[in-house]
Amino acid sequence: MIKNKLIVVTGGAGFIGSHIAWKLSRENDVVIIDNLYTGKRENSPPGARFIQADIRDYRAIAEVISSADYVFHEAAVVSVVESIEKPLFTEEVNVLGTLNILKALMEGSGKLIFASSAAVYGDNPNLPLKESEKPKPTSPYGVTKVSSEHYLRVFHELYGIPTVALRYFNVFGPRQGANQYAGVISIFINRALRNEPLVIFGDGKQTRDFIYVKDVVRANILAAESRRAEGRVFNVARGERTTILELAMKIIEITGANTSIIFDKPRPGDIKHSQADIEEIKRLGFKPEWSIEEGLKKTVEWYRKTGKS
Ligand SMILES: NC(=O)c1ccc[n+]([C@@H]2O[C@H](COP(=O)([O-])OP(=O)(O)OC[C@H]3O[C@@H](n4cnc5c(N)ncnc54)[C@H](O)[C@@H]3O)[C@@H](O)[C@H]2O)c1
């Protein structure tokens, strides 16, 4: 486990970044960089230093990044829909922001662990998806993740900066936002807790590869610790498919909600199936520890306790 290091978490006031920050802040100095675009300051751990800055602003972030031992780069425009509406803005935050971090790391000796996405694959039917599949994103968001991955590799090859890209599939857990752009799980749980019907777009037979956020944190730490991971990309998922209908039924069961499932028209552009091949990250020693059911129970408990939506 990483100890007594200087850790920077960009996007550390957001969902996944805050879990990384909480885990590492027990035994390290953690600095969070976040402009609170979607994140909330209260998400970050009490002991962490908080720098409210935009990753597009090189001067505001360079010094702390160049002194870091590890940078977990989670800050991004994360919504596919928003990226379609604002491709230039998304490019600036997601690609220029990543380049700023790489440039600052050239002045230091830290390692970069980057939050990429399954969106790089687009609608590829060769399931389970291996990292070697040719990226073919279907949104500006996915394009920014592919370009960032290339920049990581190029800076690794040109300047020897240790970098790892992790392609997260569908991550869920406490602190995930439940706004209009949020993941299906937080939306379903929030509706179920209000006894409102769960709306499925299409027949519910579409599948996703869900992974609980605590397993994603473990994958990040493993990638940070592993020399063999450097210069490479890894899928981060459970490697299983769950249908949206199964998910909705499970959430109704766990919450005990007095509600129903409604089927609406399929959403244009939604992919039918998604599943990762996780052999590569398993070879680094990763094994998902949280079942969907256990992760859902913890997540429901959190939404219940905090009343957040
Ligand atoms: N949640 C998922 O299922 C999932 C799947 C694949 C990839 N990812 C990636 O994981 C990372 C974290 O996503 P999340 O789900 O925690 O989203 P999130 O919106 O909760 O977190 C993103 C954080 O980045 C911050 N941010 C946005 N723009 C910024 C800027 N210009 N400067 C500084 N900070 C900025 C936000 O305020 C927020 O706190 C993202 O890079 C996302 O693309 C997430």
PDB file of C-alpha atoms in Angstrom, residues 79-88 90-91 94-95 137-147:
ATOM      1  CA  SER A  79     -21.254  13.440 -19.496  1.00  0.00           C
ATOM      2  CA  VAL A  80     -21.576  12.010 -23.003  1.00  0.00           C
ATOM      3  CA  VAL A  81     -24.630  14.212 -23.638  1.00  0.00           C
ATOM      4  CA  GLU A  82     -22.806  17.343 -22.516  1.00  0.00           C
ATOM      5  CA  SER A  83     -19.852  16.434 -24.740  1.00  0.00           C
ATOM      6  CA  ILE A  84     -22.193  16.273 -27.744  1.00  0.00           C
ATOM      7  CA  GLU A  85     -23.630  19.674 -26.856  1.00  0.00           C
ATOM      8  CA  LYS A  86     -20.239  21.261 -26.065  1.00  0.00           C
ATOM      9  CA  PRO A  87     -17.457  19.431 -27.921  1.00  0.00           C
ATOM     10  CA  LEU A  88     -14.941  22.291 -27.747  1.00  0.00           C
ATOM     11  CA  THR A  90     -15.099  19.023 -23.476  1.00  0.00           C
ATOM     12  CA  GLU A  91     -11.898  18.894 -25.540  1.00  0.00           C
ATOM     13  CA  ASN A  94     -10.450  16.597 -20.999  1.00  0.00           C
ATOM     14  CA  VAL A  95      -7.517  16.862 -23.402  1.00  0.00           C
ATOM     15  CA  PRO A 137     -15.746   6.215 -29.938  1.00  0.00           C
ATOM     16  CA  THR A 138     -19.228   7.440 -30.795  1.00  0.00           C
ATOM     17  CA  SER A 139     -19.099  10.720 -28.838  1.00  0.00           C
ATOM     18  CA  PRO A 140     -16.742  13.675 -28.339  1.00  0.00           C
ATOM     19  CA  TYR A 141     -16.348  12.422 -24.755  1.00  0.00           C
ATOM     20  CA  GLY A 142     -14.965   9.095 -26.040  1.00  0.00           C
ATOM     21  CA  VAL A 143     -12.692  10.917 -28.500  1.00  0.00           C
ATOM     22  CA  THR A 144     -11.171  12.964 -25.662  1.00  0.00           C
ATOM     23  CA  LYS A 145     -10.436   9.796 -23.702  1.00  0.00           C
ATOM     24  CA  VAL A 146      -8.723   8.158 -26.727  1.00  0.00           C
ATOM     25  CA  SER A 147      -6.605  11.282 -27.350  1.00  0.00           C
TER      26      SER A 147
END
